[in-house]
PDB file of C-alpha atoms and ligand atoms in Angstrom:
ATOM      1  CA  MET H  12     -33.608 -24.874 -64.573  1.00 43.00           C
ATOM      2  CA  THR H  13     -31.296 -25.079 -67.637  1.00 41.00           C
ATOM      3  CA  GLU H  14     -28.109 -24.408 -67.641  1.00 43.00           C
ATOM      4  CA  LYS H  15     -27.348 -22.359 -70.223  1.00 44.00           C
ATOM      5  CA  CYS H  16     -23.687 -22.169 -71.499  1.00 44.00           C
ATOM      6  CA  ASP H  17     -20.982 -22.844 -74.352  1.00 48.00           C
ATOM      7  CA  LYS H  18     -17.908 -21.942 -74.543  1.00 45.00           C
ATOM      8  CA  SER H  19     -18.595 -18.013 -75.787  1.00 48.00           C
ATOM      9  CA  ALA H  20     -17.590 -16.601 -72.285  1.00 46.00           C
ATOM     10  CA  GLU H  21     -14.470 -17.904 -73.025  1.00 47.00           C
ATOM     11  CA  THR H  22     -13.511 -17.298 -76.761  1.00 46.00           C
ATOM     12  CA  GLU H  23     -15.012 -13.718 -75.902  1.00 51.00           C
ATOM     13  CA  GLN H  24     -12.244 -13.377 -73.402  1.00 51.00           C
ATOM     14  CA  ASN H  25      -9.706 -14.639 -75.588  1.00 47.00           C
ATOM     15  CA  ASN H  26     -11.160 -12.381 -78.022  1.00 48.00           C
ATOM     16  CA  LYS H  27      -9.975  -9.162 -75.156  1.00 50.00           C
ATOM     17  CA  LEU H  28      -6.882 -10.512 -75.049  1.00 46.00           C
ATOM     18  CA  GLU H  29      -6.188 -11.154 -79.237  1.00 46.00           C
ATOM     19  CA  ALA H  30      -6.577  -7.224 -78.422  1.00 47.00           C
ATOM     20  CA  GLU H  31      -4.364  -7.051 -75.637  1.00 47.00           C
ATOM     21  CA  ILE H  32      -1.879  -8.749 -76.991  1.00 46.00           C
ATOM     22  CA  GLY H  33      -2.335  -7.679 -80.451  1.00 45.00           C
ATOM     23  CA  THR H  34      -2.423 -11.709 -81.769  1.00 44.00           C
ATOM     24  CA  LYS H  35      -5.027 -13.973 -82.640  1.00 45.00           C
ATOM     25  CA  VAL H  36      -5.232 -16.547 -79.080  1.00 44.00           C
ATOM     26  CA  THR H  37      -7.001 -19.518 -80.088  1.00 44.00           C
ATOM     27  CA  ASN H  38      -9.457 -22.212 -77.656  1.00 47.00           C
ATOM     28  CA  ASP H  39      -5.944 -24.301 -76.882  1.00 46.00           C
ATOM     29  CA  GLU H  40      -4.180 -20.861 -76.747  1.00 45.00           C
ATOM     30  CA  THR H  41      -1.227 -21.762 -79.200  1.00 46.00           C
ATOM     31  CA  VAL H  42      -0.441 -18.321 -81.117  1.00 48.00           C
ATOM     32  CA  THR H  43      -1.174 -18.664 -85.258  1.00 48.00           C
ATOM     33  CA  LYS H  44       2.031 -17.745 -86.822  1.00 48.00           C
ATOM     34  CA  PRO H  45       0.806 -14.338 -88.779  1.00 48.00           C
ATOM     35  CA  LYS H  46       1.491 -13.895 -92.205  1.00 51.00           C
ATOM     36  CA  LYS H  47       3.503 -11.691 -92.164  1.00 59.00           C
ATOM     37  CA  GLU H  48       7.763 -12.340 -91.392  1.00 68.00           C
ATOM     38  CA  LEU H  49       8.014 -10.928 -87.909  1.00 73.00           C
ATOM     39  CA  THR H  50      11.781  -9.631 -86.507  1.00 76.00           C
ATOM     40  CA  ALA H  51      12.903 -11.534 -83.395  1.00 79.00           C
ATOM     41  CA  THR H  52      12.912  -8.538 -80.990  1.00 77.00           C
ATOM     42  CA  GLN H  53       8.737  -8.364 -82.363  1.00 79.00           C
ATOM     43  CA  LYS H  54       8.548 -11.862 -81.710  1.00 76.00           C
ATOM     44  CA  ALA H  55       9.757 -12.074 -77.882  1.00 78.00           C
ATOM     45  CA  ARG H  56       8.071  -8.678 -76.978  1.00 79.00           C
ATOM     46  CA  ILE H  57       5.072 -10.496 -78.354  1.00 76.00           C
ATOM     47  CA  GLU H  58       5.365 -12.978 -76.696  1.00 77.00           C
ATOM     48  CA  ARG H  59       5.730 -11.489 -73.776  1.00 78.00           C
ATOM     49  CA  ASN H  60       2.847  -9.807 -74.046  1.00 78.00           C
ATOM     50  CA  ARG H  61       0.493 -12.861 -74.227  1.00 76.00           C
ATOM     51  CA  GLN H  62       2.453 -14.389 -71.308  1.00 74.00           C
ATOM     52  CA  LYS H  63       1.912 -11.035 -69.593  1.00 73.00           C
ATOM     53  CA  ALA H  64      -1.568 -11.625 -70.702  1.00 75.00           C
ATOM     54  CA  LEU H  65      -2.239 -14.639 -69.627  1.00 71.00           C
ATOM     55  CA  LEU H  66      -1.157 -14.071 -66.483  1.00 71.00           C
ATOM     56  CA  LEU H  67      -2.991 -11.752 -65.936  1.00 71.00           C
ATOM     57  CA  ARG H  68      -5.812 -13.130 -66.539  1.00 70.00           C
ATOM     58  CA  GLN H  69      -5.036 -16.356 -64.408  1.00 69.00           C
ATOM     59  CA  SER H  70      -4.730 -14.475 -61.251  1.00 67.00           C
ATOM     60  CA  ARG H  71      -7.961 -12.906 -61.691  1.00 67.00           C
ATOM     61  CA  LEU H  72      -9.274 -15.785 -62.383  1.00 64.00           C
ATOM     62  CA  SER H  73      -7.829 -17.220 -59.080  1.00 61.00           C
ATOM     63  CA  GLN H  74      -8.790 -14.246 -57.865  1.00 61.00           C
ATOM     64  CA  GLN H  75     -12.584 -14.666 -58.321  1.00 62.00           C
ATOM     65  CA  GLN H  76     -12.122 -18.690 -56.755  1.00 59.00           C
ATOM     66  CA  LEU H  77     -10.752 -17.063 -54.045  1.00 57.00           C
ATOM     67  CA  LEU H  78     -14.017 -14.898 -53.715  1.00 56.00           C
ATOM     68  CA  GLY H  79     -16.311 -17.775 -54.590  1.00 49.00           C
ATOM     69  CA  THR H  80     -17.762 -16.220 -57.433  1.00 44.00           C
ATOM     70  CA  LYS H  81     -19.000 -17.911 -60.576  1.00 43.00           C
ATOM     71  CA  THR H  82     -16.221 -17.440 -62.752  1.00 39.00           C
ATOM     72  CA  THR H  83     -18.623 -18.986 -65.828  1.00 43.00           C
ATOM     73  CA  THR H  84     -18.979 -14.865 -66.566  1.00 42.00           C
ATOM     74  CA  GLY H  85     -22.040 -14.403 -69.327  1.00 44.00           C
ATOM     75  CA  CYS H  86     -23.492 -17.807 -68.587  1.00 44.00           C
ATOM     76  CA  SER H  87     -26.545 -16.987 -67.240  1.00 46.00           C
ATOM     77  CA  ARG H  88     -29.092 -19.130 -65.764  1.00 49.00           C
ATOM     78  CA  VAL H  89     -32.339 -19.416 -66.892  1.00 50.00           C
ATOM     79  CA  ILE H  90     -35.488 -19.548 -65.077  1.00 47.00           C
ATOM     80  CA  ASP H  91     -38.678 -20.882 -66.627  1.00 49.00           C
ATOM     81  CA  THR H  92     -41.577 -19.414 -65.009  1.00 47.00           C
ATOM     82  CA  GLY H  93     -43.884 -21.483 -66.438  1.00 49.00           C
ATOM     83  CA  GLY H  94     -45.861 -17.628 -67.302  1.00 48.00           C
ATOM     84  CA  GLY H  95     -44.648 -18.929 -71.083  1.00 47.00           C
ATOM     85  CA  PHE H  96     -41.265 -16.818 -71.322  1.00 47.00           C
ATOM     86  CA  LEU H  97     -38.510 -16.888 -69.536  1.00 47.00           C
ATOM     87  CA  LEU H  98     -36.577 -15.612 -66.715  1.00 48.00           C
ATOM     88  CA  GLU H  99     -33.058 -14.868 -67.425  1.00 46.00           C
ATOM     89  CA  GLU H 100     -31.234 -14.665 -64.177  1.00 45.00           C
ATOM     90  CA  ASN H 101     -27.195 -13.390 -63.933  1.00 47.00           C
ATOM     91  CA  PRO H 102     -25.423 -15.342 -61.178  1.00 44.00           C
ATOM     92  CA  ASP H 103     -23.064 -12.788 -60.590  1.00 47.00           C
ATOM     93  CA  VAL H 104     -25.913 -10.134 -59.447  1.00 42.00           C
ATOM     94  CA  LYS H 105     -28.177 -11.983 -57.838  1.00 43.00           C
ATOM     95  CA  PRO H 106     -25.524 -13.852 -54.809  1.00 42.00           C
ATOM     96  CA  ARG H 107     -24.837  -9.491 -53.500  1.00 43.00           C
ATOM     97  CA  LYS H 108     -28.162  -9.482 -53.561  1.00 45.00           C
ATOM     98  CA  LEU H 109     -29.349 -12.004 -51.177  1.00 46.00           C
ATOM     99  CA  ASN H 110     -26.374 -10.862 -48.670  1.00 48.00           C
ATOM    100  CA  ARG H 111     -27.359  -6.928 -48.605  1.00 49.00           C
ATOM    101  CA  VAL H 112     -28.175  -5.896 -45.205  1.00 51.00           C
ATOM    102  CA  GLU H 113     -31.581  -3.716 -45.367  1.00 51.00           C
ATOM    103  CA  GLU H 114     -30.807  -0.674 -43.577  1.00 51.00           C
ATOM    104  CA  PRO H 115     -33.522   1.016 -42.340  1.00 50.00           C
ATOM    105  CA  ALA H 116     -33.632   4.199 -44.791  1.00 48.00           C
ATOM    106  CA  PRO H 117     -31.888   7.234 -43.502  1.00 46.00           C
ATOM    107  CA  VAL H 118     -33.413  10.509 -42.284  1.00 48.00           C
ATOM    108  CA  ILE H 119     -33.571  13.317 -44.337  1.00 48.00           C
ATOM    109  CA  ALA H 120     -35.011  15.856 -43.111  1.00 53.00           C
ATOM    110  CA  GLY H 121     -37.322  16.332 -46.185  1.00 58.00           C
ATOM    111  CA  ASP H 122     -39.093  13.813 -44.309  1.00 71.00           C
ATOM    112  CA  ASP H 123     -39.308  16.039 -41.507  1.00 86.00           C
ATOM    113  CA  SER H 124     -42.950  17.826 -41.438  1.00 91.00           C
ATOM    114  CA  ILE H 125     -43.412  21.492 -41.026  1.00 95.00           C
ATOM    115  CA  CYS H 126     -44.973  22.652 -37.435  1.00 96.00           C
ATOM    116  CA  LEU H 127     -47.949  24.896 -38.847  1.00 95.00           C
ATOM    117  CA  GLU H 128     -47.799  26.521 -36.338  1.00 95.00           C
ATOM    118  CA  CYS H 129     -44.422  27.538 -35.583  1.00 95.00           C
ATOM    119  CA  ASP H 130     -42.653  26.244 -39.136  1.00 94.00           C
ATOM    120  CA  LYS H 131     -40.118  24.062 -37.463  1.00 94.00           C
ATOM    121  CA  PRO H 132     -39.619  20.657 -38.396  1.00 94.00           C
ATOM    122  CA  PHE H 133     -41.110  17.668 -36.587  1.00 95.00           C
ATOM    123  CA  GLN H 134     -40.883  13.917 -37.140  1.00 93.00           C
ATOM    124  CA  ASP H 135     -43.895  12.791 -35.317  1.00 94.00           C
ATOM    125  CA  SER H 136     -47.245  13.981 -33.031  1.00 96.00           C
ATOM    126  CA  TYR H 137     -50.009  13.556 -31.337  1.00 96.00           C
ATOM    127  CA  LEU H 138     -52.292  15.685 -33.640  1.00 96.00           C
ATOM    128  CA  LEU H 139     -50.690  14.251 -36.566  1.00 95.00           C
ATOM    129  CA  THR H 140     -50.419  10.420 -36.075  1.00 95.00           C
ATOM    130  CA  THR H 141     -53.939  10.783 -34.358  1.00 95.00           C
ATOM    131  CA  TYR H 142     -55.706  13.276 -36.554  1.00 95.00           C
ATOM    132  CA  ASP H 143     -52.962  14.042 -39.837  1.00 94.00           C
ATOM    133  CA  HIS H 144     -52.860  17.732 -38.410  1.00 95.00           C
ATOM    134  CA  GLN H 145     -49.479  19.096 -38.765  1.00 95.00           C
ATOM    135  CA  VAL H 146     -48.618  20.638 -35.242  1.00 96.00           C
ATOM    136  CA  CYS H 147     -46.284  19.707 -33.200  1.00 96.00           C
ATOM    137  CA  ASP H 148     -46.611  18.561 -29.505  1.00 96.00           C
ATOM    138  CA  LYS H 149     -45.300  21.507 -29.061  1.00 95.00           C
ATOM    139  CA  CYS H 150     -47.930  23.798 -30.039  1.00 96.00           C
ATOM    140  CA  ARG H 151     -50.702  21.068 -29.474  1.00 96.00           C
ATOM    141  CA  ASP H 152     -53.051  23.983 -27.493  1.00 95.00           C
ATOM    142  CA  PRO H 153     -56.163  20.444 -26.869  1.00 94.00           C
ATOM    143  CA  GLU H 154     -59.006  23.372 -24.358  1.00 93.00           C
ATOM    144  CA  GLU H 155     -58.110  25.365 -27.162  1.00 93.00           C
ATOM    145  CA  LYS H 156     -57.039  25.655 -31.305  1.00 94.00           C
ATOM    146  CA  HIS H 157     -56.950  22.196 -30.920  1.00 96.00           C
ATOM    147  CA  SER H 158     -59.829  21.001 -28.970  1.00 96.00           C
ATOM    148  CA  VAL H 159     -62.138  18.164 -30.127  1.00 96.00           C
ATOM    149  CA  ILE H 160     -65.748  17.882 -30.477  1.00 95.00           C
ATOM    150  CA  THR H 161     -68.447  15.330 -30.619  1.00 94.00           C
ATOM    151  CA  LYS H 162     -70.050  13.484 -33.921  1.00 93.00           C
ATOM    152  CA  THR H 163     -72.939  14.635 -32.401  1.00 92.00           C
ATOM    153  CA  GLU H 164     -72.325  18.158 -32.035  1.00 93.00           C
ATOM    154  CA  ALA H 165     -70.942  18.597 -34.891  1.00 93.00           C
ATOM    155  CA  ARG H 166     -74.155  17.687 -36.503  1.00 93.00           C
ATOM    156  CA  GLU H 167     -76.159  20.035 -34.768  1.00 91.00           C
ATOM    157  CA  THR H 168     -73.026  23.479 -34.359  1.00 91.00           C
ATOM    158  CA  TYR H 169     -72.035  22.729 -38.053  1.00 93.00           C
ATOM    159  CA  LEU H 170     -75.169  21.431 -39.887  1.00 93.00           C
ATOM    160  CA  LEU H 171     -73.289  19.140 -40.890  1.00 93.00           C
ATOM    161  CA  SER H 172     -74.718  16.061 -42.026  1.00 93.00           C
ATOM    162  CA  GLU H 173     -73.178  12.659 -41.855  1.00 93.00           C
ATOM    163  CA  VAL H 174     -71.907  12.367 -45.187  1.00 93.00           C
ATOM    164  CA  ASP H 175     -70.407  15.042 -44.783  1.00 93.00           C
ATOM    165  CA  ILE H 176     -68.547  14.249 -41.695  1.00 94.00           C
ATOM    166  CA  THR H 177     -67.789  10.191 -42.144  1.00 92.00           C
ATOM    167  CA  LYS H 178     -67.951  10.405 -45.811  1.00 91.00           C
ATOM    168  CA  ARG H 179     -66.239  13.296 -47.314  1.00 90.00           C
ATOM    169  CA  GLU H 180     -62.956  13.007 -48.816  1.00 89.00           C
ATOM    170  CA  PRO H 181     -60.303  13.572 -46.921  1.00 90.00           C
ATOM    171  CA  ILE H 182     -62.035  11.557 -44.294  1.00 92.00           C
ATOM    172  CA  LEU H 183     -61.733  13.064 -40.993  1.00 95.00           C
ATOM    173  CA  LYS H 184     -60.093  10.893 -38.647  1.00 95.00           C
ATOM    174  CA  TYR H 185     -61.739  10.434 -35.181  1.00 95.00           C
ATOM    175  CA  VAL H 186     -60.462   9.685 -31.211  1.00 94.00           C
ATOM    176  CA  VAL H 187     -62.846   6.641 -29.694  1.00 93.00           C
ATOM    177  CA  ARG H 188     -64.070   7.485 -26.320  1.00 89.00           C
ATOM    178  CA  LYS H 189     -66.339   5.648 -23.646  1.00 86.00           C
ATOM    179  CA  ASN H 190     -69.561   8.164 -22.966  1.00 83.00           C
ATOM    180  CA  PRO H 191     -68.699   9.761 -19.492  1.00 80.00           C
ATOM    181  CA  HIS H 192     -71.839  10.052 -18.932  1.00 80.00           C
ATOM    182  CA  ASN H 193     -72.954   6.805 -19.007  1.00 80.00           C
ATOM    183  CA  ARG H 194     -71.104   3.720 -19.990  1.00 76.00           C
ATOM    184  CA  ARG H 195     -73.491   1.801 -21.380  1.00 80.00           C
ATOM    185  CA  TRP H 196     -74.795   4.570 -24.430  1.00 80.00           C
ATOM    186  CA  GLY H 197     -72.272   4.585 -27.861  1.00 81.00           C
ATOM    187  CA  ASP H 198     -68.692   5.955 -27.803  1.00 86.00           C
ATOM    188  CA  MET H 199     -68.579   9.189 -28.629  1.00 90.00           C
ATOM    189  CA  LYS H 200     -66.255  10.395 -31.521  1.00 93.00           C
ATOM    190  CA  LEU H 201     -64.438  13.341 -30.905  1.00 95.00           C
ATOM    191  CA  TYR H 202     -63.533  15.077 -33.828  1.00 97.00           C
ATOM    192  CA  LEU H 203     -60.344  18.197 -34.265  1.00 96.00           C
ATOM    193  CA  ARG H 204     -63.082  20.996 -34.060  1.00 96.00           C
ATOM    194  CA  LEU H 205     -61.067  22.437 -36.529  1.00 95.00           C
ATOM    195  CA  GLN H 206     -61.337  19.945 -39.237  1.00 96.00           C
ATOM    196  CA  ILE H 207     -65.076  19.970 -38.583  1.00 95.00           C
ATOM    197  CA  GLU H 208     -65.189  23.549 -39.007  1.00 94.00           C
ATOM    198  CA  GLU H 209     -62.565  24.068 -42.043  1.00 93.00           C
ATOM    199  CA  ARG H 210     -65.314  21.389 -43.257  1.00 94.00           C
ATOM    200  CA  ALA H 211     -68.059  23.024 -42.547  1.00 94.00           C
ATOM    201  CA  LEU H 212     -66.586  25.974 -44.418  1.00 92.00           C
ATOM    202  CA  GLU H 213     -66.516  23.317 -47.622  1.00 92.00           C
ATOM    203  CA  VAL H 214     -70.539  22.752 -47.264  1.00 92.00           C
ATOM    204  CA  TRP H 215     -71.083  26.036 -46.389  1.00 92.00           C
ATOM    205  CA  LYS H 216     -68.985  28.149 -47.979  1.00 92.00           C
ATOM    206  CA  THR H 217     -68.481  31.007 -45.788  1.00 92.00           C
ATOM    207  CA  PRO H 218     -69.821  31.200 -41.937  1.00 90.00           C
ATOM    208  CA  GLU H 219     -72.423  34.170 -42.966  1.00 92.00           C
ATOM    209  CA  ALA H 220     -73.605  31.264 -45.311  1.00 93.00           C
ATOM    210  CA  LEU H 221     -73.994  28.613 -42.229  1.00 91.00           C
ATOM    211  CA  GLU H 222     -75.377  31.762 -40.018  1.00 91.00           C
ATOM    212  CA  GLU H 223     -78.354  32.324 -42.223  1.00 92.00           C
ATOM    213  CA  GLU H 224     -78.789  28.323 -42.621  1.00 91.00           C
ATOM    214  CA  ARG H 225     -78.409  27.804 -39.108  1.00 90.00           C
ATOM    215  CA  ASP H 226     -81.069  31.659 -38.048  1.00 92.00           C
ATOM    216  CA  SER H 227     -83.778  29.727 -41.008  1.00 91.00           C
ATOM    217  CA  ARG H 228     -83.931  25.893 -39.893  1.00 90.00           C
ATOM    218  CA  GLU H 229     -84.086  27.765 -35.777  1.00 89.00           C
ATOM    219  CA  GLN H 230     -86.723  29.807 -37.512  1.00 91.00           C
ATOM    220  CA  LYS H 231     -88.246  26.648 -38.922  1.00 91.00           C
ATOM    221  CA  ARG H 232     -88.073  25.119 -35.962  1.00 89.00           C
ATOM    222  CA  GLU H 233     -89.526  28.474 -33.715  1.00 91.00           C
ATOM    223  CA  ILE H 234     -92.416  28.030 -36.586  1.00 92.00           C
ATOM    224  CA  ALA H 235     -92.760  24.115 -36.115  1.00 91.00           C
ATOM    225  CA  LYS H 236     -92.634  24.522 -31.783  1.00 89.00           C
ATOM    226  CA  LYS H 237     -95.699  27.733 -32.564  1.00 91.00           C
ATOM    227  CA  LYS H 238     -96.845  24.758 -34.683  1.00 91.00           C
ATOM    228  CA  LYS H 239     -96.983  21.830 -32.923  1.00 90.00           C
ATOM    229  CA  PHE H 240     -98.206  24.303 -29.807  1.00 89.00           C
ATOM    230  CA  ASN H 241    -101.117  25.291 -31.352  1.00 90.00           C
ATOM    231  CA  LYS H 242    -101.845  21.665 -32.584  1.00 91.00           C
ATOM    232  CA  ASN H 243    -101.679  20.953 -28.555  1.00 90.00           C
ATOM    233  CA  MET H 244    -103.368  23.493 -27.092  1.00 89.00           C
ATOM    234  CA  LYS H 245    -106.477  23.134 -30.208  1.00 89.00           C
ATOM    235  CA  LYS H 246    -106.450  19.096 -28.745  1.00 88.00           C
ATOM    236  CA  LEU H 247    -106.218  20.275 -25.556  1.00 86.00           C
ATOM    237  CA  ARG H 248    -108.905  22.847 -26.156  1.00 85.00           C
ATOM    238  CA  GLN H 249    -111.390  20.269 -27.438  1.00 83.00           C
ATOM    239  CA  GLU H 250    -110.746  17.986 -24.545  1.00 82.00           C
ATOM    240  CA  VAL H 251    -111.395  20.298 -22.434  1.00 80.00           C
ATOM    241  CA  ARG H 252    -114.627  21.580 -23.692  1.00 78.00           C
ATOM    242  CA  SER H 253    -115.554  17.869 -24.344  1.00 76.00           C
ATOM    243  CA  SER H 254    -114.857  17.225 -20.364  1.00 75.00           C
ATOM    244  CA  LEU H 255    -116.420  20.166 -19.521  1.00 72.00           C
ATOM    245  CA  PHE H 256    -120.109  19.288 -21.723  1.00 68.00           C
ATOM    246  CA  GLU H 257    -119.371  15.894 -20.212  1.00 68.00           C
ATOM    247  CA  VAL H 258    -118.826  16.822 -16.829  1.00 66.00           C
ATOM    248  CA  LYS H 259    -122.090  18.833 -17.599  1.00 65.00           C
ATOM    249  CA  SER H 260    -123.349  16.260 -19.053  1.00 66.00           C
ATOM    250  CA  ASN H 261    -122.635  13.680 -15.632  1.00 70.00           C
ATOM    251  CA  VAL H 262    -124.064  16.063 -12.753  1.00 74.00           C
ATOM    252  CA  HIS H 263    -125.560  15.809 -10.671  1.00 80.00           C
ATOM    253  CA  THR H 264    -129.043  16.938  -9.897  1.00 85.00           C
ATOM    254  CA  HIS H 265    -130.610  17.090  -6.599  1.00 89.00           C
ATOM    255  CA  VAL H 266    -133.919  16.073  -6.395  1.00 91.00           C
ATOM    256  CA  PHE H 267    -134.701  17.957  -3.254  1.00 92.00           C
ATOM    257  CA  GLY H 268    -137.287  16.067  -0.761  1.00 92.00           C
ATOM    258  CA  PRO H 269    -139.692  18.718   1.166  1.00 92.00           C
ATOM    259  CA  GLU H 270    -138.698  22.102   3.063  1.00 91.00           C
ATOM    260  CA  ILE H 271    -138.488  21.322   6.744  1.00 91.00           C
ATOM    261  CA  GLN H 272    -139.106  24.463   9.578  1.00 89.00           C
ATOM    262  CA  SER H 273    -136.921  24.966  12.274  1.00 86.00           C
ATOM    263  CA  GLU H 274    -138.001  24.222  15.313  1.00 86.00           C
ATOM    264  CA  THR H 275    -135.647  26.948  16.580  1.00 85.00           C
ATOM    265  CA  ASP H 276    -136.314  29.529  14.039  1.00 84.00           C
ATOM    266  CA  GLU H 277    -138.910  29.781  11.887  1.00 85.00           C
ATOM    267  CA  ASP H 278    -137.270  31.687   9.236  1.00 88.00           C
ATOM    268  CA  ILE H 279    -134.838  28.598   9.061  1.00 89.00           C
ATOM    269  CA  TYR H 280    -135.404  25.433   6.552  1.00 92.00           C
ATOM    270  CA  THR H 281    -133.908  22.764   5.637  1.00 92.00           C
ATOM    271  CA  LYS H 282    -134.135  20.482   2.616  1.00 94.00           C
ATOM    272  CA  THR H 283    -132.606  17.669   1.641  1.00 93.00           C
ATOM    273  CA  CYS H 284    -132.027  15.430  -1.327  1.00 91.00           C
ATOM    274  CA  ILE H 285    -134.093  12.027  -1.484  1.00 90.00           C
ATOM    275  CA  GLU H 286    -130.784  10.372  -3.790  1.00 86.00           C
ATOM    276  CA  CYS H 287    -127.524  11.643  -2.296  1.00 87.00           C
ATOM    277  CA  ASP H 288    -128.638  12.892   1.182  1.00 88.00           C
ATOM    278  CA  HIS H 289    -127.618  16.513   0.499  1.00 91.00           C
ATOM    279  CA  GLN H 290    -128.961  18.703   2.718  1.00 91.00           C
ATOM    280  CA  ILE H 291    -129.098  22.783   1.985  1.00 91.00           C
ATOM    281  CA  THR H 292    -130.184  25.100   5.371  1.00 91.00           C
ATOM    282  CA  PHE H 293    -131.892  28.567   4.077  1.00 91.00           C
ATOM    283  CA  GLU H 294    -134.157  31.395   5.144  1.00 88.00           C
ATOM    284  CA  LYS H 295    -137.093  32.052   3.779  1.00 81.00           C
ATOM    285  CA  MET H 296    -138.534  35.608   5.017  1.00 74.00           C
TER     286      MET H 296
HETATM  287 ZN1  LIG X  11     -44.802  23.703 -34.005  1.00 79.60          ZN
HETATM  288 ZN1  LIG X  12    -128.781  15.135  -4.040  1.00 79.60          ZN
END
């Protein structure tokens, strides 16, 4: 830091004095003799004015000294920023800036948000801080109008993609909650339903278009389901058929031994499979 201070400040002040008293005041503060001869009264008046001006200046200077401010008016400190240019610092302004107490910005009515429901101004609310939704706490309706929806539900109900929900501007805010069904499952992201609906309208333009898309997807799903069902049935039939074939081919064919007439009833005969000992009884007329 260099001090750039010269006599120019004082000269400037003297020039001001000159204007005030109508005569030239030099640095050594002697009055140069006017070229034109002046009357004694004129001289006296000039001298009085000069004294008055000097007194005024003196009192100003001592006042400044009392206040503790620098008296080297016009003498500025120059700061070399090292960036190839110099910053000029006005010492008369700087200390005041430093001593200034930072007061909180005054609350202006214009800073308040206007509730979308009741049109009344409010400063802060749950919906505003959590979802950037401009509705005051009094008007908040968490059961109906301001209910929340999970991301999964939003995707399925409003046919929104991950990008639609998480990347599209303005970015939708959400609240993270532990899954109430199972703590080990991923956290749930809860979105404000009406913001999701708004987003869905941006994507689908009209509720009808969304409905149409939903129907069409439902149809496709149905068709796919049917296809899958048919495919499964075909597979099952094939499996059953082949297993039936296998059953048939694997079935044991009895090889019966000789028919033996019953000792008690001459019409009754029995025969026994020679392989599995299966015995059948039959009548022979
Ligand atoms: Zn309200
Ligand atoms: Zn047998």
